Amino acid sequence: MATKQLELHQSVVKFLSNAPKKMLINGQFVQSVSGKTFETINPATGEVITKVYEADKEDIEKAVKAARVAFEGPWKKVPPNQRQMLLLKLADLIEKNAEELAQLETLDNGKPIRESRAVDVPVTADHFRYYAGWATKIHGETIPVSCGNFLTYTLREPVGVVGQIIPWNFPLLMAAWKIAAAVACGNCVVLKPAEQTPLTALRLGELIMEAGFPAGVINICPGFGETAGAALSGHMDVDKVAFTGEYITGRKIIQASAGNLKRVSLELGGKAPNIVFVDGDMEAAVKGCIGSVFFNQGQVCCAGTRLFVENKIYDEFISKVSDRAGKLTLGPGLCEETQMGPLVSSDQLKRVTGYLETGKKEGAKPVCGGDRATDGDLQKGYFVKPTVFANVNNKMKIAQEEIFGPVVSAIPFKDIEDVITQGNDTTYGLSAGIWTKDIKKAHAVAKAIKAGTVWINCYNVFDSAAPFGGYKQSGFGREGGIHALELYTQIKAVWVNLD
Ligand code: NAI
Ligand code: MG
C-alpha cells in the first residue's frame, strides 16, 4: 500500500482556488444560466475537490449557437494551415503544462500519477499533433465519368457543429480523441465531459483559448448525461454526435439523434477475449495480461477481461497471474509508487463490488482479491483489490457483462476452434489479444475474432495513427488515424458541364 502523496503543483492549487469552475462558451468562461453547480470528488478520499458550474439545456443551447456562428463565419475563413498551427500550438501548451494536467487528472479520476504522466498527457499532445498534420491534407478528387463531357470533382467538407460526449476513464485523452479530428476537419465542437471528471477538460479549455482558437470553435460544457448530454444529442442544430460510454447510453443517443437525423458515431465498451495458447511466451503473456486488465483500475473499454487459457497451462498460468496481481501496489493516485488507484466513483465501486458478489454466487473462485480494499486510509476511497476469478465459464454474468473494474475472468479452452467460438460468444466486439509463437495460428485467430482491434503478443498498444472502434454492440465508426476523418467530413460531388 502506498501512502506518501506528492504535494500539488502550485498551478493546480491556483486552478482549483478559482471556483466554482466555469464552462467555456463562445470564447468566455461563464457560469451556468441556472447558477447551479455540482461537486467533483477525489476518489482516493471521497472528499470534494471543487465545485463546477453545471451545464443544462440552456447552456447547451448557448454553446450550440456559438458553435454554429463560428462555423458559418470566422472558422470557415481560417485556412487549413492555420488550423494546423493552432492544433500544434495547443499540443505545445499541453506539454508545457504536462505536470499540472497529470496531477489534475489523477486528482479527479484517481488513476496513478505515473500513468497520467506517461500515457494520458503525452498521448493527448501527440493526438493534437497528429491531427494537426491532417488539417492540410484533407481534400477531394476528380472523377473521370463516362456519361458525357463533364468535369466531376468532389469536395470533402466538414460536417458542421459536432456534439461530443465523453466518459470519465480517460477524461483528457478522450477530449483529445474527440476534439482533434473534428477541429482538424474544420468543424466546431460542443464537448460535454463526464460529470465525474470535468477538471482537465476545463483546463484544456483554457489552453485552447491561450492557443488562439477563435471564440465558439470549441465549447466545453460539463454537466450530467440526462440533462446536458440529452440536450446535446437531441439538439436540432447539431449535425453530428460522437459518443463514448455505456451501450445503454449509446442506444439513447441513437434515439435522440432521430429528430434531425444527425450523424452518430459510438464507442461502447467491450468484453475482450485475451487468448493464451500453450505455445505463447508465458512470461510476456502474464505481463501482458496484468497490463491488459489492471491498467487504469480496469476501467478501460478494451481491457482483456476474459482471459482464455489453453487447458494444459490453465492452472499454472492463473497462479502466475494472481501472484503478480496480488503484488500490485494499491494506493492514492498521487503517490509515486501507486500502481493501482481507486475506482472513479462510489457508483462504480458499487457496480464492481456487485459483480464480485455475482461472480462468487455463480461459482467462480477468486484466486486473488475478490473484494473492496479497506486497509488504513484506503477505506475512505473507492478501492477494489485486483481480482482474478478462476473456474469461470463464458456463460456467467461476469464473463458476459462489462464490469469496468480490476477484475479478470479466467476461462479454460481446448483448442483453436473452441476459443474462437467462445471468444466470439459475446455481444461486444471491441478488441482481443492473442499470445502464441505460431504465426499461422495468430493470423487465423486474428481473422476469426469479431473485434475492431486485435493485439498479437502485445496488449493495449495505441497510436494516434491507428483506427480504434467496435464490431457488434461495441459501436460503430473509427476514431484514430485517417479513419476519423470519415466521421467528421462529408462529400459533395460537383458537376461542370463542359459542352
Ligand atoms: P455513461 O454512458 O452513462 O456515461 C458516459 C457519458 O455519457 C457521460 O458524459 C454521461 O454524462 C453521458 N450520458 C449519460 N447518459 C446520457 C444520456 N441519456 N444522453 C446523453 N449523454 C449521456 O456511462 P457511466 O454511467 O458513467 O458508466 C457505466 C458503465 O458504462 C461503466 O461501468 C462501463 O461499463 C461503461 N462505460 C464504458 C466506457 C467506454 O469507454 N466505452 C466509458 C465509461 C463507461
Ligand atoms: Mg450512466
Coordinates of C-alpha atoms and ligand atoms in Angstrom, one line a residue:
M1 CA 0.0 0.0 0.0
A2 CA 1.3 3.4 -1.0
T3 CA 0.8 6.3 1.4
K4 CA 3.1 9.3 0.9
Q5 CA 1.4 11.7 -1.5
L6 CA 3.1 14.3 -3.6
E7 CA 2.5 17.9 -2.9
L8 CA 0.2 19.5 -5.5
H9 CA 1.9 21.7 -8.1
Q10 CA 1.2 25.4 -7.5
S11 CA -0.6 25.7 -10.8
V12 CA -3.0 23.0 -9.7
V13 CA -3.6 24.8 -6.5
K14 CA -4.2 28.1 -8.4
F15 CA -6.6 26.4 -10.9
L16 CA -8.6 24.9 -8.0
S17 CA -8.7 28.1 -5.9
N18 CA -10.7 29.9 -8.6
A19 CA -14.0 28.2 -8.1
P20 CA -16.7 27.2 -8.9
K21 CA -15.1 26.4 -12.2
K22 CA -16.8 28.0 -15.2
M23 CA -17.6 26.4 -18.5
L24 CA -16.2 27.6 -21.9
I25 CA -18.9 29.0 -24.3
N26 CA -18.1 31.3 -27.2
G27 CA -14.5 32.0 -26.0
Q28 CA -15.6 33.0 -22.5
F29 CA -15.5 31.2 -19.2
V30 CA -19.1 31.6 -17.9
Q31 CA -21.4 30.5 -15.1
S32 CA -24.3 28.2 -15.8
V33 CA -27.5 30.0 -16.8
S34 CA -29.3 28.4 -13.8
G35 CA -26.4 29.3 -11.5
K36 CA -26.3 25.6 -10.4
T37 CA -23.1 23.9 -9.6
F38 CA -22.0 20.3 -8.9
E39 CA -19.2 18.8 -6.9
T40 CA -16.4 16.8 -8.2
I41 CA -14.9 14.2 -5.9
N42 CA -11.4 12.9 -5.2
P43 CA -12.0 9.1 -5.5
A44 CA -9.0 8.4 -3.3
T45 CA -10.6 10.1 -0.3
G46 CA -14.3 10.7 -1.1
E47 CA -13.6 14.4 -0.4
V48 CA -14.9 17.2 -2.6
I49 CA -12.1 18.7 -4.8
T50 CA -14.1 21.7 -6.0
K51 CA -17.4 22.8 -7.5
V52 CA -18.1 23.2 -11.2
Y53 CA -20.9 25.1 -12.9
E54 CA -23.4 22.7 -14.2
A55 CA -24.5 22.9 -17.9
D56 CA -28.1 22.2 -18.7
K57 CA -30.3 22.7 -21.7
E58 CA -30.0 26.5 -21.8
D59 CA -26.2 26.3 -21.6
I60 CA -26.1 23.7 -24.4
E61 CA -28.4 26.0 -26.4
K62 CA -25.9 28.9 -26.0
A63 CA -22.9 26.7 -26.8
V64 CA -24.5 25.2 -29.9
K65 CA -25.4 28.7 -31.1
A66 CA -21.8 29.9 -30.6
A67 CA -20.5 26.9 -32.4
R68 CA -22.9 27.5 -35.3
V69 CA -22.0 31.2 -35.6
A70 CA -18.3 30.3 -35.5
F71 CA -18.8 27.5 -38.1
E72 CA -20.7 29.6 -40.6
G73 CA -18.4 32.6 -40.1
P74 CA -14.9 33.0 -38.7
W75 CA -13.9 29.4 -38.6
K76 CA -14.7 28.9 -42.3
K77 CA -12.2 31.7 -43.1
V78 CA -9.4 30.1 -41.2
P79 CA -7.3 28.3 -43.8
P80 CA -6.1 24.7 -43.2
N81 CA -2.5 25.7 -42.4
Q82 CA -3.7 28.0 -39.7
R83 CA -6.0 25.2 -38.2
Q84 CA -2.8 23.2 -38.2
M85 CA -0.8 25.9 -36.4
L86 CA -3.5 26.2 -33.8
L87 CA -3.5 22.5 -33.1
L88 CA 0.3 22.4 -32.9
K89 CA 0.3 25.3 -30.5
L90 CA -2.2 23.6 -28.3
A91 CA -0.1 20.4 -28.3
D92 CA 2.9 22.5 -27.2
L93 CA 0.9 24.1 -24.4
I94 CA -0.2 20.7 -23.2
E95 CA 3.4 19.7 -23.0
K96 CA 4.4 22.9 -21.3
N97 CA 1.7 22.3 -18.6
A98 CA 2.1 18.5 -18.5
E99 CA 2.8 18.1 -14.8
E100 CA -0.2 20.2 -13.9
L101 CA -2.5 18.3 -16.2
A102 CA -1.2 15.0 -15.0
Q103 CA -1.8 15.9 -11.3
L104 CA -5.3 17.3 -12.1
E105 CA -6.2 14.1 -13.9
T106 CA -5.0 11.9 -11.1
L107 CA -6.8 14.0 -8.5
D108 CA -10.1 14.0 -10.4
N109 CA -10.1 10.4 -11.8
G110 CA -7.9 8.6 -9.3
K111 CA -5.5 7.0 -11.8
P112 CA -1.9 6.5 -10.8
I113 CA 0.2 9.6 -11.4
R114 CA 2.8 7.5 -13.3
E115 CA 0.0 6.7 -15.8
S116 CA -1.2 10.3 -16.1
R117 CA 2.4 11.3 -16.8
A118 CA 3.4 8.5 -19.1
V119 CA 0.1 8.0 -21.0
D120 CA -2.7 10.4 -20.7
V121 CA -0.9 13.7 -21.1
P122 CA 1.8 12.9 -23.7
V123 CA -0.7 10.9 -25.8
T124 CA -3.1 13.8 -25.7
A125 CA -0.4 16.1 -27.0
D126 CA 0.5 13.6 -29.7
H127 CA -3.1 13.3 -30.8
F128 CA -3.4 17.0 -31.4
R129 CA -0.1 17.0 -33.3
Y130 CA -1.1 14.0 -35.4
Y131 CA -4.4 15.7 -36.5
A132 CA -2.6 19.0 -37.0
G133 CA -0.8 17.1 -39.7
W134 CA -4.1 16.1 -41.4
A135 CA -5.5 19.6 -41.4
T136 CA -3.6 20.4 -44.6
K137 CA -4.2 17.1 -46.3
I138 CA -8.0 16.7 -46.4
H139 CA -9.1 17.1 -50.0
G140 CA -11.5 15.8 -52.7
E141 CA -10.8 14.2 -56.0
T142 CA -11.5 14.5 -59.7
I143 CA -13.5 11.6 -61.2
P144 CA -13.4 10.6 -64.9
V145 CA -17.0 10.0 -65.8
S146 CA -18.4 8.1 -68.8
C147 CA -21.8 9.7 -69.1
G148 CA -20.8 12.9 -71.0
N149 CA -18.4 15.8 -71.2
F150 CA -18.2 16.8 -67.6
L151 CA -15.6 17.9 -65.1
T152 CA -16.7 16.0 -62.0
Y153 CA -15.0 16.6 -58.7
T154 CA -15.6 16.2 -55.0
L155 CA -15.2 18.5 -52.1
R156 CA -14.6 17.0 -48.7
E157 CA -16.3 19.3 -46.3
P158 CA -16.7 19.5 -42.5
V159 CA -20.0 18.2 -41.1
G160 CA -20.7 21.4 -39.1
V161 CA -21.5 21.6 -35.5
V162 CA -20.4 18.4 -33.6
G163 CA -21.6 17.4 -30.1
Q164 CA -19.1 15.2 -28.3
I165 CA -20.0 13.3 -25.1
I166 CA -17.1 11.6 -23.3
P167 CA -16.7 9.3 -20.3
W168 CA -14.6 9.6 -17.2
N169 CA -11.9 6.8 -17.7
F170 CA -9.5 9.0 -19.8
P171 CA -11.0 12.4 -19.3
L172 CA -8.3 14.5 -21.0
L173 CA -7.3 11.9 -23.6
M174 CA -11.0 11.3 -24.7
A175 CA -11.4 15.0 -25.1
A176 CA -8.4 15.0 -27.4
W177 CA -9.6 12.0 -29.3
K178 CA -12.9 13.8 -30.0
I179 CA -11.7 17.4 -30.5
A180 CA -8.6 17.0 -32.5
A181 CA -10.0 15.2 -35.5
A182 CA -13.2 17.3 -35.6
V183 CA -11.4 20.6 -35.5
A184 CA -8.7 19.5 -38.0
C185 CA -11.5 18.8 -40.4
G186 CA -12.9 22.3 -39.9
N187 CA -15.9 21.5 -37.6
C188 CA -16.9 23.4 -34.5
V189 CA -17.4 21.5 -31.3
V190 CA -19.5 21.3 -28.1
L191 CA -17.9 18.9 -25.7
K192 CA -19.6 17.5 -22.7
P193 CA -17.1 16.0 -20.3
A194 CA -18.3 13.3 -17.8
E195 CA -19.8 14.7 -14.6
Q196 CA -17.3 12.6 -12.5
T197 CA -14.2 14.2 -14.1
P198 CA -14.7 17.7 -15.6
L199 CA -11.5 19.3 -14.5
T200 CA -8.8 18.5 -17.1
A201 CA -11.3 19.3 -19.9
L202 CA -11.8 22.8 -18.4
R203 CA -8.1 23.3 -18.1
L204 CA -7.7 22.2 -21.7
G205 CA -10.3 24.8 -22.5
E206 CA -8.0 27.5 -21.0
L207 CA -5.1 26.2 -23.1
I208 CA -7.4 26.2 -26.2
M209 CA -8.1 29.9 -25.7
E210 CA -4.4 30.5 -25.0
A211 CA -3.5 28.8 -28.2
G212 CA -5.7 31.3 -30.0
F213 CA -8.7 29.4 -31.3
P214 CA -11.5 31.8 -32.4
A215 CA -14.4 32.1 -30.0
G216 CA -17.1 29.4 -30.4
V217 CA -14.9 26.8 -32.3
I218 CA -14.5 24.7 -29.2
N219 CA -17.0 24.9 -26.3
I220 CA -16.7 22.8 -23.2
C221 CA -19.8 22.3 -21.0
P222 CA -19.6 19.9 -18.0
G223 CA -22.9 18.6 -16.8
F224 CA -24.9 15.4 -16.4
G225 CA -26.0 12.9 -19.0
E226 CA -29.7 13.1 -18.6
T227 CA -29.7 16.9 -18.9
A228 CA -26.8 18.4 -20.7
G229 CA -25.9 15.2 -22.6
A230 CA -29.5 14.6 -23.7
A231 CA -29.9 18.2 -24.8
L232 CA -26.8 18.0 -26.9
S233 CA -27.6 14.6 -28.5
G234 CA -31.2 15.7 -29.2
H235 CA -30.3 19.2 -30.5
M236 CA -31.8 20.0 -33.9
D237 CA -28.9 22.2 -34.9
V238 CA -26.2 19.7 -34.0
D239 CA -25.1 17.9 -37.2
K240 CA -23.2 15.0 -35.6
V241 CA -22.8 13.4 -32.2
A242 CA -19.7 11.4 -31.2
F243 CA -20.1 9.4 -28.0
T244 CA -18.0 7.1 -25.9
G245 CA -19.6 5.3 -22.9
E246 CA -22.1 2.6 -22.0
Y247 CA -24.1 0.7 -24.7
I248 CA -27.3 1.6 -23.0
T249 CA -26.5 5.3 -23.3
G250 CA -25.5 4.6 -26.9
R251 CA -29.0 3.5 -27.6
K252 CA -30.4 6.6 -26.1
I253 CA -28.0 8.7 -28.2
I254 CA -29.3 7.0 -31.3
Q255 CA -32.9 7.7 -30.3
A256 CA -32.1 11.3 -29.5
S257 CA -30.4 11.7 -32.9
A258 CA -33.6 10.8 -34.8
G259 CA -35.1 14.3 -34.6
N260 CA -32.8 15.8 -37.2
L261 CA -31.2 12.5 -38.3
K262 CA -27.8 13.7 -37.1
R263 CA -24.8 11.5 -37.8
V264 CA -23.7 9.3 -34.9
S265 CA -20.6 7.5 -34.0
L266 CA -20.4 5.3 -30.9
E267 CA -17.7 3.6 -28.9
L268 CA -19.4 1.5 -26.3
G269 CA -17.1 -0.7 -24.4
G270 CA -16.3 -4.4 -24.6
K271 CA -15.6 -7.7 -23.0
A272 CA -12.4 -8.6 -24.8
P273 CA -11.0 -12.1 -25.1
N274 CA -7.3 -12.3 -24.2
I275 CA -6.2 -15.7 -25.5
V276 CA -3.2 -17.5 -24.3
F277 CA -2.0 -20.6 -26.2
V278 CA 0.3 -23.2 -24.8
D279 CA 3.0 -22.2 -27.3
G280 CA 3.0 -18.5 -26.2
D281 CA 5.8 -16.8 -24.4
M282 CA 4.4 -17.3 -20.9
E283 CA 6.3 -14.5 -19.1
A284 CA 5.3 -12.0 -21.8
A285 CA 1.7 -13.2 -21.7
V286 CA 1.5 -12.9 -17.9
K287 CA 2.8 -9.4 -18.0
G288 CA 0.5 -8.6 -20.9
C289 CA -2.5 -10.0 -19.1
I290 CA -1.7 -7.9 -16.0
G291 CA -1.4 -4.7 -18.1
S292 CA -4.5 -5.5 -20.1
V293 CA -6.8 -5.8 -17.1
F294 CA -5.4 -3.7 -14.3
F295 CA -4.3 -0.6 -16.2
N296 CA -6.5 2.3 -15.1
Q297 CA -8.0 0.1 -12.5
G298 CA -9.6 -2.0 -15.3
Q299 CA -11.7 1.0 -16.3
V300 CA -10.8 0.5 -19.9
C301 CA -13.2 -0.4 -22.7
C302 CA -10.7 -2.7 -24.4
A303 CA -9.5 -4.4 -21.2
G304 CA -8.7 -8.1 -21.7
T305 CA -11.3 -9.1 -19.1
R306 CA -12.0 -12.6 -20.5
L307 CA -8.7 -14.4 -20.1
F308 CA -8.9 -17.6 -22.2
V309 CA -6.1 -20.0 -21.3
E310 CA -5.4 -23.3 -23.0
N311 CA -6.3 -26.2 -20.8
K312 CA -2.8 -27.6 -20.4
I313 CA -1.4 -24.4 -18.8
Y314 CA -4.6 -23.1 -17.2
D315 CA -3.6 -23.7 -13.5
E316 CA 0.0 -22.6 -13.9
F317 CA -0.9 -19.5 -15.8
I318 CA -3.6 -18.4 -13.4
S319 CA -1.3 -18.9 -10.5
K320 CA 1.3 -16.7 -12.1
V321 CA -1.2 -14.0 -13.0
S322 CA -2.7 -14.0 -9.5
D323 CA 0.8 -13.9 -7.9
R324 CA 1.6 -10.8 -9.8
A325 CA -1.7 -9.2 -9.4
G326 CA -1.5 -9.6 -5.7
K327 CA 1.8 -7.7 -5.6
L328 CA 0.4 -4.6 -7.3
T329 CA 0.8 -1.5 -5.1
L330 CA -2.6 -0.1 -4.3
G331 CA -2.9 3.5 -3.1
P332 CA -3.9 7.0 -3.9
G333 CA -3.1 8.0 -7.4
L334 CA -1.0 10.9 -6.1
C335 CA 1.6 8.5 -4.6
E336 CA 4.5 8.0 -6.9
E337 CA 4.7 4.2 -6.1
T338 CA 1.0 3.6 -6.7
Q339 CA 0.3 1.0 -9.5
M340 CA -3.4 0.8 -9.0
G341 CA -5.6 3.7 -7.7
P342 CA -9.2 3.9 -6.7
L343 CA -12.2 3.4 -9.0
V344 CA -13.6 6.7 -10.2
S345 CA -16.7 7.0 -8.1
S346 CA -18.8 5.4 -5.3
D347 CA -21.3 4.3 -8.1
Q348 CA -18.5 2.5 -9.9
L349 CA -17.4 0.9 -6.6
K350 CA -20.9 -0.3 -6.0
R351 CA -21.1 -1.7 -9.5
V352 CA -17.8 -3.5 -9.4
T353 CA -18.3 -5.0 -5.9
G354 CA -21.7 -6.1 -7.0
Y355 CA -20.1 -8.1 -9.8
L356 CA -17.6 -9.6 -7.3
E357 CA -20.5 -10.9 -5.4
T358 CA -22.3 -12.1 -8.5
G359 CA -19.1 -13.9 -9.6
K360 CA -18.8 -15.8 -6.3
K361 CA -22.5 -16.7 -6.4
E362 CA -22.1 -18.0 -9.9
G363 CA -19.4 -20.4 -8.6
A364 CA -16.3 -18.5 -9.8
K365 CA -13.3 -18.7 -7.5
P366 CA -11.4 -15.5 -6.6
V367 CA -7.8 -16.7 -6.5
C368 CA -6.7 -13.2 -5.9
G369 CA -8.6 -10.2 -4.4
G370 CA -12.4 -10.6 -4.6
D371 CA -13.4 -7.6 -2.5
R372 CA -13.0 -4.0 -1.6
A373 CA -9.7 -2.8 -0.2
T374 CA -10.1 -1.1 3.1
D375 CA -6.7 -1.2 4.8
G376 CA -5.9 2.0 6.6
D377 CA -6.8 5.1 4.6
L378 CA -7.9 3.0 1.6
Q379 CA -11.3 2.7 3.3
K380 CA -12.0 6.3 2.6
G381 CA -11.7 5.9 -1.1
Y382 CA -13.2 3.6 -3.8
F383 CA -10.5 0.9 -3.8
V384 CA -11.0 -2.6 -5.1
K385 CA -8.4 -5.3 -4.8
P386 CA -7.0 -6.6 -8.1
T387 CA -9.1 -9.7 -8.7
V388 CA -8.6 -12.9 -10.6
F389 CA -11.6 -15.2 -10.9
A390 CA -10.8 -18.8 -11.8
N391 CA -13.4 -21.5 -12.6
V392 CA -15.3 -19.2 -14.9
N393 CA -17.3 -20.3 -17.8
N394 CA -18.2 -18.0 -20.7
K395 CA -21.9 -18.1 -19.9
M396 CA -21.5 -16.5 -16.5
K397 CA -22.6 -12.9 -16.0
I398 CA -19.0 -11.9 -15.0
A399 CA -17.9 -13.3 -18.4
Q400 CA -20.6 -11.5 -20.4
E401 CA -21.2 -8.1 -18.8
E402 CA -18.7 -5.2 -18.7
I403 CA -17.5 -4.9 -15.1
F404 CA -15.2 -1.9 -15.7
G405 CA -13.0 -2.6 -12.7
P406 CA -9.8 -4.6 -11.9
V407 CA -11.4 -8.0 -12.4
V408 CA -10.4 -10.7 -14.8
S409 CA -12.4 -13.9 -15.5
A410 CA -10.2 -16.8 -16.5
I411 CA -11.8 -19.4 -18.8
P412 CA -10.1 -22.6 -20.0
F413 CA -10.2 -23.7 -23.6
K414 CA -9.5 -26.8 -25.6
D415 CA -8.2 -25.8 -29.0
I416 CA -8.3 -23.1 -31.6
E417 CA -11.9 -23.8 -32.7
D418 CA -13.2 -23.8 -29.2
V419 CA -11.5 -20.5 -28.3
I420 CA -12.8 -18.8 -31.5
T421 CA -16.3 -19.9 -30.7
Q422 CA -16.1 -18.8 -27.0
G423 CA -14.2 -15.7 -27.8
N424 CA -16.9 -14.5 -30.2
D425 CA -19.7 -15.6 -27.9
T426 CA -20.3 -12.0 -26.6
T427 CA -22.5 -9.1 -27.7
Y428 CA -19.3 -6.9 -27.7
G429 CA -16.5 -6.7 -30.3
L430 CA -14.1 -4.0 -29.4
S431 CA -10.7 -5.8 -29.0
A432 CA -8.9 -9.0 -28.5
G433 CA -5.4 -10.3 -27.5
I434 CA -3.6 -13.4 -28.8
W435 CA -0.4 -14.9 -27.3
T436 CA 1.3 -17.6 -29.4
K437 CA 4.6 -18.1 -31.3
D438 CA 2.8 -19.8 -34.2
I439 CA 2.2 -17.2 -36.8
K440 CA -0.3 -19.2 -38.7
K441 CA -2.4 -19.6 -35.6
A442 CA -2.1 -16.0 -34.7
H443 CA -3.3 -14.7 -38.0
A444 CA -6.1 -17.3 -38.2
V445 CA -7.5 -16.2 -34.8
A446 CA -7.0 -12.5 -35.6
K447 CA -9.1 -13.1 -38.7
A448 CA -11.8 -15.1 -37.0
I449 CA -12.3 -12.9 -33.9
K450 CA -15.0 -10.3 -34.4
A451 CA -13.4 -7.2 -33.0
G452 CA -12.2 -3.8 -34.1
T453 CA -8.6 -4.2 -32.7
V454 CA -6.6 -7.4 -32.3
W455 CA -3.3 -7.4 -30.5
I456 CA -0.8 -10.3 -31.2
N457 CA 1.8 -10.8 -28.5
C458 CA 1.0 -7.4 -27.0
Y459 CA -1.9 -5.6 -25.5
N460 CA -3.2 -2.1 -25.0
V461 CA -0.9 -0.6 -27.6
F462 CA -2.2 2.6 -29.1
D463 CA -1.1 5.1 -31.7
S464 CA -2.8 8.3 -33.0
A465 CA -2.4 6.9 -36.5
A466 CA -4.2 3.6 -35.8
P467 CA -8.0 3.2 -36.0
F468 CA -10.0 2.3 -32.9
G469 CA -13.6 1.2 -32.7
G470 CA -16.0 -1.6 -32.4
Y471 CA -17.7 -4.5 -34.1
K472 CA -21.2 -5.6 -32.9
Q473 CA -22.6 -3.8 -29.9
S474 CA -19.2 -2.1 -29.2
G475 CA -20.4 0.6 -31.5
F476 CA -19.6 1.9 -35.0
G477 CA -17.3 4.4 -36.6
R478 CA -13.5 4.5 -36.1
E479 CA -11.5 7.1 -34.2
G480 CA -7.8 7.5 -34.7
G481 CA -5.8 7.7 -37.9
I482 CA -7.2 8.6 -41.3
H483 CA -10.5 6.9 -40.4
A484 CA -11.6 9.6 -38.0
L485 CA -11.7 12.0 -41.0
E486 CA -14.6 10.0 -42.3
L487 CA -16.5 10.7 -39.1
Y488 CA -16.0 14.5 -39.4
T489 CA -16.3 15.2 -43.1
Q490 CA -18.9 14.7 -45.8
I491 CA -18.5 14.6 -49.6
K492 CA -20.0 16.9 -52.2
A493 CA -19.9 15.9 -55.9
V494 CA -19.7 18.9 -58.2
W495 CA -20.6 18.5 -61.9
V496 CA -19.4 21.1 -64.5
N497 CA -20.9 20.8 -68.0
L498 CA -18.1 21.2 -70.4
D499 CA -20.2 21.2 -73.6
Ligands
NAI1 P1 -22.4 6.6 -19.4 O1 -22.5 6.0 -20.7 O2 -23.7 6.8 -18.7 O3 -21.6 8.0 -19.4 C1 -20.8 8.4 -20.4 C2 -21.1 9.8 -20.8 O4 -22.4 9.8 -21.3 C3 -21.0 10.8 -19.7 O5 -20.6 12.0 -20.2 C4 -22.5 10.9 -19.3 O6 -22.8 12.2 -18.7 C5 -23.2 10.8 -20.7 N1 -24.6 10.4 -20.6 C6 -25.2 9.6 -19.7 N2 -26.5 9.5 -20.0 C7 -26.7 10.2 -21.1 C8 -27.9 10.5 -22.0 N3 -29.1 10.0 -21.7 N4 -27.7 11.3 -23.0 C9 -26.5 11.8 -23.4 N5 -25.4 11.6 -22.6 C10 -25.5 10.8 -21.5 O7 -21.5 5.6 -18.5 P2 -21.4 5.6 -16.9 O8 -22.8 5.5 -16.3 O9 -20.5 6.6 -16.5 O10 -20.7 4.2 -16.7 C11 -21.5 3.0 -16.6 C12 -20.8 1.9 -17.4 O11 -20.6 2.2 -18.7 C13 -19.4 1.6 -16.9 O12 -19.4 0.8 -15.7 C14 -18.8 0.9 -18.1 O13 -19.1 -0.4 -18.1 C15 -19.4 1.6 -19.2 N6 -18.5 2.7 -19.7 C16 -17.8 2.4 -20.9 C17 -16.9 3.4 -21.3 C18 -16.1 3.1 -22.6 O14 -15.0 3.6 -22.7 N7 -16.7 2.5 -23.6 C19 -16.6 4.6 -20.6 C20 -17.5 4.8 -19.4 C21 -18.3 3.8 -19.0
MG2 MG -24.8 6.2 -16.9

